[in-house]
Amino acid sequence: MSSTSFSLLSRIALFTDPSIPAFAPSEEEIDPPSWKVSDPDPELWLPGNGLAQHSMLLVGEGCNRMFLVHGGRIVWTFCAGKGWEYDDVWMLSNGNILFSRMRYAALVSPRKEILWRMDAPKGTEIHTIQPIGPDEALLVLNDMPPVAMIVNLKTGREVLRHPLDYDPALSVHAQCRRFRKTAQGTYLLPCLGMSRVVEYDARFRPIWTYEVGRPWAAVRLPDGNTLITDEETQTHMEITPDKKTVWSVALSELPEPCRLHDSQSCTRLANGNTILCSRGNEGLAPQMVEITRDKQVVWVFQDWSQIGPVTAVQVLSEPGIPEVPGALLR
């Protein structure tokens, strides 16, 4: 299986079997939506094709239902219970879905069977998870101190546990968000409250640091640059290894009505476009925007009648094996 040619579109059929229940015993009841349903005026043209723009997997902070979208409609959902918050999600090459939702992380099959689950101990949080290899996942347990972990998804065994630098004055919630292993075998960690992105080598020794307001996500690109989301300045920026900014977009640069209210994660597509994801201001603003390298808006997604906030998106047509670090730029 070639990482450069593989896409997950062939796995969508696993989710559309009519015998899959709309609500399975493995699912948990959720609160009704809190956001306002204020979709744009139908007379107002927004770039792109709405829900039909991409086949995609969506999760969002403040919305405890996961959505699988294909052909312009929602084809599968999974409800993960009340409380906060969905932050990270991956469809794996076999169709199983790995996700984190602050109070636990889990692996669920297309038939909604829970294949693995790790609950965050009381007083700790899990905001990030990444598949690394066929049977393992990388995550951070926000704690005092936060802990980088690799777990075996088949056995539940801890493969690695390593404490991370932290500020004891910060709350557990303000510590870490996205954590990613790179194609080079290093680790990228946005330290939200400490205002820095840190790259560690394979032995968790810091080798690169970039100071930035409130970094939520950091993605290592094939050319060695790093794509960073800064919640504080509401800016996405591409930084070279020697810490020069070669591309950036602030949300204030987006034209109305395409402007996001805030931004958490971003995804760099194979065609060079970037998708920015947002909480959406409780229903009053778009949930996603796709822009070109020269900052032209090609897609605005605003659909609060069907979808909630979008913290993370996985575009299923993108080439790359999810379990290969760095194969997907998200």
Short mmCIF file of C-alpha atoms in Angstrom, two decimals:
data_model
loop_
_atom_site.label_atom_id
_atom_site.label_comp_id
_atom_site.label_asym_id
_atom_site.label_seq_id
_atom_site.Cartn_x
_atom_site.Cartn_y
_atom_site.Cartn_z
CA MET A 1 0.00 0.00 0.00
CA SER A 2 1.58 3.27 -1.13
CA SER A 3 1.23 6.19 1.25
CA THR A 4 1.19 8.67 -1.62
CA SER A 5 -1.70 7.02 -3.48
CA PHE A 6 -3.86 5.67 -0.64
CA SER A 7 -7.07 7.50 0.32
CA LEU A 8 -9.86 6.64 2.71
CA LEU A 9 -12.75 7.04 0.26
CA SER A 10 -12.86 3.28 -0.18
CA ARG A 11 -13.66 2.89 3.53
CA ILE A 12 -16.84 4.96 3.47
CA ALA A 13 -18.90 1.91 2.43
CA LEU A 14 -18.11 0.40 5.85
CA PHE A 15 -20.21 3.13 7.49
CA THR A 16 -23.28 2.97 5.26
CA ASP A 17 -24.47 -0.60 5.93
CA PRO A 18 -28.20 -0.27 6.78
CA SER A 19 -27.76 -2.64 9.73
CA ILE A 20 -25.62 -0.09 11.60
CA PRO A 21 -27.89 1.46 14.24
CA ALA A 22 -28.53 5.18 14.27
CA PHE A 23 -27.78 5.07 18.00
CA ALA A 24 -25.78 2.09 19.28
CA PRO A 25 -25.46 0.72 22.83
CA SER A 26 -21.85 1.95 22.82
CA GLU A 27 -22.97 5.56 22.36
CA GLU A 28 -23.79 7.99 25.18
CA GLU A 29 -26.61 10.50 25.31
CA ILE A 30 -25.59 14.08 24.60
CA ASP A 31 -26.93 17.50 25.50
CA PRO A 32 -29.07 19.31 22.93
CA PRO A 33 -27.17 21.87 20.82
CA SER A 34 -26.42 25.15 22.56
CA TRP A 35 -25.62 27.14 19.45
CA LYS A 36 -27.97 29.31 17.46
CA VAL A 37 -29.12 27.99 14.10
CA SER A 38 -28.29 31.04 12.04
CA ASP A 39 -27.28 29.73 8.65
CA PRO A 40 -26.54 32.37 6.01
CA ASP A 41 -29.29 33.86 3.90
CA PRO A 42 -29.83 31.46 0.97
CA GLU A 43 -29.58 34.46 -1.33
CA LEU A 44 -26.06 35.11 -0.04
CA TRP A 45 -23.50 33.29 -2.15
CA LEU A 46 -20.66 31.61 -0.30
CA PRO A 47 -17.68 30.12 -2.18
CA GLY A 48 -17.54 26.38 -2.68
CA ASN A 49 -20.10 23.61 -2.47
CA GLY A 50 -21.14 23.59 1.16
CA LEU A 51 -21.42 20.13 2.67
CA ALA A 52 -20.55 18.59 -0.73
CA GLN A 53 -17.09 20.23 -0.99
CA HIS A 54 -15.24 17.33 0.66
CA SER A 55 -15.80 13.84 2.00
CA MET A 56 -14.71 14.39 5.57
CA LEU A 57 -14.73 13.39 9.21
CA LEU A 58 -15.62 16.22 11.62
CA VAL A 59 -15.47 16.80 15.37
CA GLY A 60 -15.94 19.96 17.34
CA GLU A 61 -15.47 21.39 20.81
CA GLY A 62 -18.93 21.94 22.24
CA CYS A 63 -20.57 19.35 19.96
CA ASN A 64 -20.39 15.79 21.26
CA ARG A 65 -21.49 14.16 18.02
CA MET A 66 -18.95 13.04 15.41
CA PHE A 67 -19.96 13.42 11.75
CA LEU A 68 -18.91 11.49 8.65
CA VAL A 69 -19.86 13.42 5.52
CA HIS A 70 -19.89 12.04 1.98
CA GLY A 71 -21.67 13.09 -1.19
CA GLY A 72 -23.03 16.25 0.41
CA ARG A 73 -24.79 14.50 3.29
CA ILE A 74 -24.12 13.09 6.74
CA VAL A 75 -23.80 9.31 6.36
CA TRP A 76 -22.73 8.34 9.91
CA THR A 77 -22.58 9.84 13.40
CA PHE A 78 -21.29 8.79 16.78
CA CYS A 79 -22.36 10.32 20.11
CA ALA A 80 -19.66 10.37 22.79
CA GLY A 81 -21.59 11.61 25.82
CA LYS A 82 -22.12 14.88 27.65
CA GLY A 83 -19.42 17.30 28.73
CA TRP A 84 -16.36 18.79 27.04
CA GLU A 85 -14.75 18.37 24.49
CA TYR A 86 -13.97 16.67 21.16
CA ASP A 87 -10.51 17.87 20.00
CA ASP A 88 -8.85 15.29 17.74
CA VAL A 89 -9.98 12.57 15.35
CA TRP A 90 -8.53 10.16 12.77
CA MET A 91 -10.04 7.61 10.44
CA LEU A 92 -7.48 4.83 10.19
CA SER A 93 -6.64 2.91 7.03
CA ASN A 94 -8.95 0.04 8.09
CA GLY A 95 -11.86 2.42 8.71
CA ASN A 96 -11.72 2.46 12.51
CA ILE A 97 -11.86 5.91 14.12
CA LEU A 98 -9.47 7.11 16.80
CA PHE A 99 -10.49 10.19 18.79
CA SER A 100 -9.91 12.21 21.94
CA ARG A 101 -12.59 14.08 23.88
CA MET A 102 -10.91 15.51 27.00
CA ARG A 103 -12.23 12.96 29.51
CA TYR A 104 -11.22 9.93 27.46
CA ALA A 105 -9.71 8.69 24.19
CA ALA A 106 -11.13 5.77 22.23
CA LEU A 107 -11.08 3.66 19.09
CA VAL A 108 -14.46 2.91 17.55
CA SER A 109 -15.33 0.72 14.57
CA PRO A 110 -17.67 1.74 11.73
CA ARG A 111 -20.27 -0.50 13.43
CA LYS A 112 -19.85 1.63 16.58
CA GLU A 113 -18.04 -1.02 18.60
CA ILE A 114 -15.59 0.38 21.16
CA LEU A 115 -12.30 -1.40 20.42
CA TRP A 116 -10.14 0.51 22.92
CA ARG A 117 -10.75 3.21 25.48
CA MET A 118 -8.52 5.11 27.90
CA ASP A 119 -10.19 7.27 30.53
CA ALA A 120 -8.37 10.33 31.83
CA PRO A 121 -7.83 9.99 35.60
CA LYS A 122 -9.66 12.54 37.74
CA GLY A 123 -8.08 15.98 37.41
CA THR A 124 -6.41 15.19 34.06
CA GLU A 125 -7.42 15.77 30.43
CA ILE A 126 -6.75 14.28 26.98
CA HIS A 127 -6.92 16.77 24.09
CA THR A 128 -4.83 15.05 21.44
CA ILE A 129 -4.20 11.67 19.85
CA GLN A 130 -2.36 10.44 16.75
CA PRO A 131 -2.04 6.96 15.24
CA ILE A 132 1.62 5.95 14.82
CA GLY A 133 2.00 2.58 13.15
CA PRO A 134 -0.68 -0.10 12.79
CA ASP A 135 -1.37 -0.69 16.50
CA GLU A 136 -0.11 2.31 18.49
CA ALA A 137 -1.27 5.81 19.34
CA LEU A 138 0.52 8.89 20.66
CA LEU A 139 -1.22 11.16 23.15
CA VAL A 140 -0.61 13.66 25.94
CA LEU A 141 -2.24 13.36 29.33
CA ASN A 142 -2.56 16.91 30.66
CA ASP A 143 -1.47 16.56 34.28
CA MET A 144 1.04 17.96 36.77
CA PRO A 145 3.32 17.42 34.88
CA PRO A 146 1.78 16.58 31.47
CA VAL A 147 2.85 13.19 30.19
CA ALA A 148 3.58 12.05 26.63
CA MET A 149 2.34 8.50 26.13
CA ILE A 150 2.38 5.81 23.48
CA VAL A 151 -0.19 3.08 23.99
CA ASN A 152 -0.86 -0.20 22.18
CA LEU A 153 -4.45 -0.11 20.91
CA LYS A 154 -4.77 -3.91 20.85
CA THR A 155 -3.41 -4.72 24.30
CA GLY A 156 -3.92 -1.40 26.11
CA ARG A 157 -0.32 -1.59 27.28
CA GLU A 158 1.73 1.59 27.73
CA VAL A 159 4.69 1.50 25.36
CA LEU A 160 6.11 4.85 26.50
CA ARG A 161 5.49 7.38 29.27
CA HIS A 162 7.58 10.55 29.46
CA PRO A 163 6.96 13.72 31.51
CA LEU A 164 6.99 17.02 29.64
CA ASP A 165 8.08 20.51 30.62
CA TYR A 166 5.32 22.60 32.16
CA ASP A 167 4.51 25.69 34.19
CA PRO A 168 3.08 24.67 37.59
CA ALA A 169 1.24 27.99 37.75
CA LEU A 170 -0.92 26.92 34.78
CA SER A 171 -4.10 24.92 35.09
CA VAL A 172 -4.20 21.41 33.65
CA HIS A 173 -6.60 22.66 30.98
CA ALA A 174 -4.15 25.33 29.77
CA GLN A 175 -1.26 22.96 29.12
CA CYS A 176 -1.09 21.06 25.78
CA ARG A 177 -3.24 20.66 22.72
CA ARG A 178 -2.14 18.99 19.46
CA PHE A 179 0.83 16.63 19.78
CA ARG A 180 2.32 15.13 16.64
CA LYS A 181 5.10 12.75 15.71
CA THR A 182 6.77 13.96 12.52
CA ALA A 183 8.03 12.04 9.52
CA GLN A 184 11.54 12.58 10.87
CA GLY A 185 10.72 10.84 14.16
CA THR A 186 10.66 14.02 16.25
CA TYR A 187 7.69 15.31 18.27
CA LEU A 188 5.91 18.69 17.95
CA LEU A 189 4.07 20.02 20.98
CA PRO A 190 2.04 23.28 21.12
CA CYS A 191 2.25 24.44 24.75
CA LEU A 192 -0.90 26.55 24.86
CA GLY A 193 -0.40 28.39 28.16
CA MET A 194 3.40 28.52 27.97
CA SER A 195 3.21 30.38 24.62
CA ARG A 196 5.60 28.18 22.69
CA VAL A 197 5.83 25.29 20.26
CA VAL A 198 8.52 22.81 21.26
CA GLU A 199 10.08 20.15 19.06
CA TYR A 200 11.61 17.17 20.87
CA ASP A 201 13.95 14.56 19.47
CA ALA A 202 13.20 10.83 19.78
CA ARG A 203 14.51 10.87 23.38
CA PHE A 204 12.37 13.89 24.31
CA ARG A 205 15.21 16.38 24.41
CA PRO A 206 14.13 19.87 23.18
CA ILE A 207 15.74 20.69 19.82
CA TRP A 208 13.63 23.64 18.55
CA THR A 209 11.38 26.20 20.21
CA TYR A 210 9.19 28.88 18.68
CA GLU A 211 7.63 31.53 20.92
CA VAL A 212 4.04 32.39 19.99
CA GLY A 213 0.90 33.65 21.81
CA ARG A 214 -1.38 30.64 22.42
CA PRO A 215 -0.42 27.85 20.02
CA TRP A 216 -3.22 25.34 19.52
CA ALA A 217 -1.83 23.23 16.68
CA ALA A 218 1.49 22.70 14.89
CA VAL A 219 1.95 20.71 11.68
CA ARG A 220 5.36 19.81 10.21
CA LEU A 221 5.29 20.25 6.43
CA PRO A 222 7.33 18.20 3.93
CA ASP A 223 9.76 21.08 3.29
CA GLY A 224 10.61 21.32 6.99
CA ASN A 225 8.48 24.36 7.72
CA THR A 226 5.93 24.29 10.54
CA LEU A 227 2.31 25.43 10.20
CA ILE A 228 1.12 26.89 13.52
CA THR A 229 -2.28 28.06 14.76
CA ASP A 230 -2.13 30.92 17.29
CA GLU A 231 -5.39 31.42 19.16
CA GLU A 232 -4.22 34.68 20.73
CA THR A 233 -3.62 36.62 17.50
CA GLN A 234 -6.08 34.47 15.48
CA THR A 235 -3.37 33.83 12.93
CA HIS A 236 -2.11 30.79 11.05
CA MET A 237 1.57 31.05 10.17
CA GLU A 238 4.18 28.97 8.35
CA ILE A 239 7.56 29.15 10.06
CA THR A 240 10.93 28.03 8.68
CA PRO A 241 13.43 26.04 10.80
CA ASP A 242 15.31 29.31 11.37
CA LYS A 243 12.07 30.90 12.65
CA LYS A 244 11.22 33.14 9.70
CA THR A 245 7.58 33.61 8.71
CA VAL A 246 7.11 32.72 5.03
CA TRP A 247 3.30 32.68 4.99
CA SER A 248 0.54 33.74 7.32
CA VAL A 249 -3.13 34.56 7.34
CA ALA A 250 -4.96 36.41 10.09
CA LEU A 251 -8.69 35.85 10.42
CA SER A 252 -9.14 39.62 10.08
CA GLU A 253 -7.83 39.30 6.50
CA LEU A 254 -10.72 37.07 5.45
CA PRO A 255 -13.53 38.97 3.74
CA GLU A 256 -16.98 39.13 5.25
CA PRO A 257 -19.06 36.93 5.33
CA CYS A 258 -16.20 34.39 5.08
CA ARG A 259 -14.54 35.46 8.33
CA LEU A 260 -14.14 32.92 11.11
CA HIS A 261 -14.72 34.10 14.66
CA ASP A 262 -11.80 32.06 16.04
CA SER A 263 -9.59 29.23 14.89
CA GLN A 264 -8.18 26.09 16.46
CA SER A 265 -6.67 23.58 14.03
CA CYS A 266 -5.74 23.68 10.36
CA THR A 267 -5.14 21.14 7.60
CA ARG A 268 -2.79 21.60 4.65
CA LEU A 269 -4.16 19.81 1.58
CA ALA A 270 -2.11 18.13 -1.14
CA ASN A 271 -3.07 20.93 -3.58
CA GLY A 272 -1.50 23.53 -1.26
CA ASN A 273 -4.77 24.91 0.08
CA THR A 274 -5.31 25.23 3.83
CA ILE A 275 -8.53 24.51 5.74
CA LEU A 276 -9.04 26.55 8.92
CA CYS A 277 -11.41 25.18 11.58
CA SER A 278 -13.44 27.18 14.10
CA ARG A 279 -15.82 26.98 17.05
CA GLY A 280 -17.97 29.34 14.99
CA ASN A 281 -19.08 31.74 17.73
CA GLU A 282 -22.00 29.59 18.88
CA GLY A 283 -23.64 29.51 15.46
CA LEU A 284 -23.03 33.07 14.33
CA ALA A 285 -20.05 32.52 12.01
CA PRO A 286 -18.67 29.90 9.60
CA GLN A 287 -17.22 26.65 10.91
CA MET A 288 -14.54 26.19 8.21
CA VAL A 289 -12.81 28.15 5.49
CA GLU A 290 -10.50 26.84 2.75
CA ILE A 291 -7.97 29.26 1.30
CA THR A 292 -5.30 29.12 -1.38
CA ARG A 293 -1.65 29.99 -0.94
CA ASP A 294 -2.41 33.55 -2.08
CA LYS A 295 -5.27 33.75 0.47
CA GLN A 296 -8.15 33.42 -1.95
CA VAL A 297 -11.20 31.88 -0.29
CA VAL A 298 -12.42 28.86 -2.26
CA TRP A 299 -14.81 27.34 0.30
CA VAL A 300 -16.78 28.61 3.24
CA PHE A 301 -18.66 26.08 5.34
CA GLN A 302 -21.52 27.39 7.46
CA ASP A 303 -24.23 24.87 8.25
CA TRP A 304 -25.44 25.07 11.84
CA SER A 305 -28.69 23.25 11.16
CA GLN A 306 -26.79 19.98 10.62
CA ILE A 307 -23.24 20.40 12.00
CA GLY A 308 -21.89 22.04 15.15
CA PRO A 309 -18.50 23.64 15.88
CA VAL A 310 -15.58 22.16 13.91
CA THR A 311 -12.38 21.84 15.90
CA ALA A 312 -10.83 19.28 13.55
CA VAL A 313 -11.45 17.91 10.06
CA GLN A 314 -9.96 14.97 8.19
CA VAL A 315 -10.48 15.20 4.43
CA LEU A 316 -10.88 11.61 3.31
CA SER A 317 -9.81 12.09 -0.31
CA GLU A 318 -6.32 13.22 0.74
CA PRO A 319 -3.53 10.79 -0.21
CA GLY A 320 -1.60 9.28 2.67
CA ILE A 321 -1.81 6.46 5.19
CA PRO A 322 -3.02 7.93 8.49
CA GLU A 323 -0.81 5.67 10.59
CA VAL A 324 2.33 6.99 8.89
CA PRO A 325 3.50 10.11 10.78
CA GLY A 326 3.63 13.10 8.47
CA ALA A 327 1.68 11.44 5.64
CA LEU A 328 -1.35 13.65 6.34
CA LEU A 329 -0.69 17.31 7.13
CA ARG A 330 -3.06 17.82 10.06
#
